[in-house]
Amino acid sequence: MKFSAFLKTRGATAAIFMGIFYAVAMLGIFLPGYTAIPGNVDKLPIAIINDDAGKNGAMIAENLQENLPFKEIETDITNKQALKDLEHNDLALVVHIPKTFSENIQKGEASSSIDFTINEAGATVVSSTMNSVVTEINSQLSTQFSQQTAQGVLMNFNVPEKQAAELAEKIEKSYVGNVVTINEIPDGMNHNMLPMFLTMAGYVGAMIGAMQLVGAFRASRGKASKTRLFTYVQMAALLIAVVSSIIAVGVAYLIDKPSGDLFFGIVGQQILNYMVCFNFTAILIFLFGEGGMILNLPILLMQTIANGATITRDMMHAPYEWMSHISPMYYSVQAYFANLFGSISPSPYIWSMAAVGAVAMLINMAIVAFLHKPMPVQVSETEVEKKAAEITA
């Protein structure tokens, strides 16, 4: 056989196709998706709450609204509600100017601070970006606002300008930017990425499992009714989900050491994650056989951006945002963030993920019922002999 003839074989042509397809799909999905960083940072919603009874707070709030690079800035909201929205990642940053801020600034007290609250239990780009923004704000306020205000106050009391400048320099540090981090994540990228890695471990395993089990479904046609075979597929998937989830979470505990109280909750979510991803990826395989696996690859790649582990929905380009609403990976990642590091219930995300799985299973049932032609069930020789023996008896 010549090399040219070998290249024309089914395996070689498939390998060539997959090499080109995967390269185009990966680069064509990842590169446009990540152009949202830092391009869409301005889409992150923040809140500025000014409770200051004096003029300084209003001045700072106005300057922040004019100069911060964010299009969506909420001001008509209470600090309590803003912090609640922050816990649910509906806000990326909460800036709170307290009631006594102007009074404390005029007195030169060290308690004259502004609270900047950031939630770490969410997309990594958001917390890192907000930390950079807060550092820059505090630097400007410390070097510009504090010294100038103090100097002006002292001059109002007829203190000579030179002496006022010297005194102002001394009390420059009276302003303190109070950075508050809620739902802190332990140091190490392994902790930040744990929600995504747990989810992807289940998704990829489920996708490969769907290809194998649907293949077994097709190969077993005629040996049992398609309803029974479909039930067997789901039962096998559940068995794999339980075993693989216990092992996956066990590995996570060996390396990241989450709280022991969360073990059964994480295992339960991982099992659900596997079953939802299994039925989600099985749709294309039930429809197109092995060809469905090719279509599942770009959908998987798209979800690695749309799952919200790196960037939030607010930052995503439209196709990725649309995908996040039907993506089992998105709801799984957000549920893990809430469960592992957050202070809110993961239930809304769990129920959303279960809804995606239920719809996917219904679609698979419809495909099997209406698109897969029924085949006569072949009776094995053993069963024939057994029935003959029963009749003879």
PDB file of N, CA and C in Angstrom, residues 103-135:
ATOM      1  N   GLU A 103     -17.140  64.699  58.568  1.00  0.00           N
ATOM      2  CA  GLU A 103     -16.807  65.125  59.929  1.00  0.00           C
ATOM      3  C   GLU A 103     -15.445  64.577  60.354  1.00  0.00           C
ATOM      4  N   ASN A 104     -15.201  63.331  60.062  1.00  0.00           N
ATOM      5  CA  ASN A 104     -13.927  62.716  60.436  1.00  0.00           C
ATOM      6  C   ASN A 104     -12.760  63.297  59.644  1.00  0.00           C
ATOM      7  N   ILE A 105     -12.997  63.602  58.359  1.00  0.00           N
ATOM      8  CA  ILE A 105     -11.947  64.194  57.532  1.00  0.00           C
ATOM      9  C   ILE A 105     -11.540  65.554  58.096  1.00  0.00           C
ATOM     10  N   GLN A 106     -12.524  66.370  58.470  1.00  0.00           N
ATOM     11  CA  GLN A 106     -12.233  67.699  58.990  1.00  0.00           C
ATOM     12  C   GLN A 106     -11.471  67.638  60.312  1.00  0.00           C
ATOM     13  N   LYS A 107     -11.762  66.610  61.078  1.00  0.00           N
ATOM     14  CA  LYS A 107     -11.069  66.448  62.357  1.00  0.00           C
ATOM     15  C   LYS A 107      -9.702  65.787  62.189  1.00  0.00           C
ATOM     16  N   GLY A 108      -9.447  65.239  60.980  1.00  0.00           N
ATOM     17  CA  GLY A 108      -8.190  64.550  60.766  1.00  0.00           C
ATOM     18  C   GLY A 108      -8.108  63.225  61.480  1.00  0.00           C
ATOM     19  N   GLU A 109      -9.253  62.593  61.705  1.00  0.00           N
ATOM     20  CA  GLU A 109      -9.266  61.323  62.424  1.00  0.00           C
ATOM     21  C   GLU A 109      -8.961  60.160  61.488  1.00  0.00           C
ATOM     22  N   ALA A 110      -8.284  59.157  62.019  1.00  0.00           N
ATOM     23  CA  ALA A 110      -7.907  57.986  61.224  1.00  0.00           C
ATOM     24  C   ALA A 110      -9.106  57.131  60.846  1.00  0.00           C
ATOM     25  N   SER A 111     -10.242  57.416  61.479  1.00  0.00           N
ATOM     26  CA  SER A 111     -11.438  56.620  61.202  1.00  0.00           C
ATOM     27  C   SER A 111     -12.182  57.111  59.972  1.00  0.00           C
ATOM     28  N   SER A 112     -11.634  58.125  59.286  1.00  0.00           N
ATOM     29  CA  SER A 112     -12.289  58.653  58.093  1.00  0.00           C
ATOM     30  C   SER A 112     -11.979  57.742  56.917  1.00  0.00           C
ATOM     31  N   SER A 113     -12.820  56.771  56.719  1.00  0.00           N
ATOM     32  CA  SER A 113     -12.543  55.779  55.693  1.00  0.00           C
ATOM     33  C   SER A 113     -13.755  55.560  54.803  1.00  0.00           C
ATOM     34  N   ILE A 114     -13.485  55.037  53.609  1.00  0.00           N
ATOM     35  CA  ILE A 114     -14.521  54.616  52.673  1.00  0.00           C
ATOM     36  C   ILE A 114     -14.399  53.108  52.533  1.00  0.00           C
ATOM     37  N   ASP A 115     -15.531  52.422  52.557  1.00  0.00           N
ATOM     38  CA  ASP A 115     -15.521  50.959  52.470  1.00  0.00           C
ATOM     39  C   ASP A 115     -15.654  50.529  51.005  1.00  0.00           C
ATOM     40  N   PHE A 116     -14.720  49.700  50.576  1.00  0.00           N
ATOM     41  CA  PHE A 116     -14.754  49.089  49.238  1.00  0.00           C
ATOM     42  C   PHE A 116     -14.901  47.586  49.437  1.00  0.00           C
ATOM     43  N   THR A 117     -16.057  47.037  49.079  1.00  0.00           N
ATOM     44  CA  THR A 117     -16.328  45.623  49.338  1.00  0.00           C
ATOM     45  C   THR A 117     -16.323  44.827  48.034  1.00  0.00           C
ATOM     46  N   ILE A 118     -15.567  43.718  48.064  1.00  0.00           N
ATOM     47  CA  ILE A 118     -15.387  42.860  46.898  1.00  0.00           C
ATOM     48  C   ILE A 118     -15.752  41.431  47.285  1.00  0.00           C
ATOM     49  N   ASN A 119     -16.381  40.715  46.371  1.00  0.00           N
ATOM     50  CA  ASN A 119     -16.739  39.320  46.596  1.00  0.00           C
ATOM     51  C   ASN A 119     -15.788  38.427  45.803  1.00  0.00           C
ATOM     52  N   GLU A 120     -15.033  37.584  46.493  1.00  0.00           N
ATOM     53  CA  GLU A 120     -14.081  36.702  45.818  1.00  0.00           C
ATOM     54  C   GLU A 120     -14.737  35.436  45.260  1.00  0.00           C
ATOM     55  N   ALA A 121     -15.905  35.069  45.787  1.00  0.00           N
ATOM     56  CA  ALA A 121     -16.559  33.830  45.358  1.00  0.00           C
ATOM     57  C   ALA A 121     -17.286  34.042  44.033  1.00  0.00           C
ATOM     58  N   GLY A 122     -16.497  34.234  42.988  1.00  0.00           N
ATOM     59  CA  GLY A 122     -17.062  34.463  41.671  1.00  0.00           C
ATOM     60  C   GLY A 122     -15.959  34.443  40.630  1.00  0.00           C
ATOM     61  N   ALA A 123     -16.219  35.026  39.487  1.00  0.00           N
ATOM     62  CA  ALA A 123     -15.251  35.025  38.386  1.00  0.00           C
ATOM     63  C   ALA A 123     -13.936  35.658  38.816  1.00  0.00           C
ATOM     64  N   THR A 124     -12.835  35.015  38.469  1.00  0.00           N
ATOM     65  CA  THR A 124     -11.519  35.466  38.929  1.00  0.00           C
ATOM     66  C   THR A 124     -11.156  36.845  38.378  1.00  0.00           C
ATOM     67  N   VAL A 125     -11.556  37.132  37.137  1.00  0.00           N
ATOM     68  CA  VAL A 125     -11.223  38.418  36.538  1.00  0.00           C
ATOM     69  C   VAL A 125     -11.876  39.555  37.300  1.00  0.00           C
ATOM     70  N   VAL A 126     -13.075  39.331  37.827  1.00  0.00           N
ATOM     71  CA  VAL A 126     -13.809  40.387  38.521  1.00  0.00           C
ATOM     72  C   VAL A 126     -13.089  40.804  39.798  1.00  0.00           C
ATOM     73  N   SER A 127     -12.742  39.844  40.656  1.00  0.00           N
ATOM     74  CA  SER A 127     -12.098  40.183  41.920  1.00  0.00           C
ATOM     75  C   SER A 127     -10.734  40.824  41.687  1.00  0.00           C
ATOM     76  N   SER A 128      -9.958  40.319  40.728  1.00  0.00           N
ATOM     77  CA  SER A 128      -8.635  40.900  40.470  1.00  0.00           C
ATOM     78  C   SER A 128      -8.757  42.316  39.894  1.00  0.00           C
ATOM     79  N   THR A 129      -9.737  42.515  39.005  1.00  0.00           N
ATOM     80  CA  THR A 129      -9.955  43.838  38.426  1.00  0.00           C
ATOM     81  C   THR A 129     -10.405  44.830  39.474  1.00  0.00           C
ATOM     82  N   MET A 130     -11.339  44.420  40.324  1.00  0.00           N
ATOM     83  CA  MET A 130     -11.835  45.319  41.351  1.00  0.00           C
ATOM     84  C   MET A 130     -10.753  45.680  42.368  1.00  0.00           C
ATOM     85  N   ASN A 131      -9.886  44.741  42.682  1.00  0.00           N
ATOM     86  CA  ASN A 131      -8.769  45.046  43.585  1.00  0.00           C
ATOM     87  C   ASN A 131      -7.863  46.099  42.975  1.00  0.00           C
ATOM     88  N   SER A 132      -7.612  46.002  41.683  1.00  0.00           N
ATOM     89  CA  SER A 132      -6.773  46.998  41.004  1.00  0.00           C
ATOM     90  C   SER A 132      -7.451  48.360  40.991  1.00  0.00           C
ATOM     91  N   VAL A 133      -8.757  48.361  40.728  1.00  0.00           N
ATOM     92  CA  VAL A 133      -9.511  49.616  40.697  1.00  0.00           C
ATOM     93  C   VAL A 133      -9.501  50.284  42.067  1.00  0.00           C
ATOM     94  N   VAL A 134      -9.743  49.506  43.114  1.00  0.00           N
ATOM     95  CA  VAL A 134      -9.781  50.051  44.474  1.00  0.00           C
ATOM     96  C   VAL A 134      -8.417  50.601  44.878  1.00  0.00           C
ATOM     97  N   THR A 135      -7.350  49.905  44.521  1.00  0.00           N
ATOM     98  CA  THR A 135      -6.002  50.379  44.832  1.00  0.00           C
ATOM     99  C   THR A 135      -5.749  51.732  44.181  1.00  0.00           C
TER     100      THR A 135
END
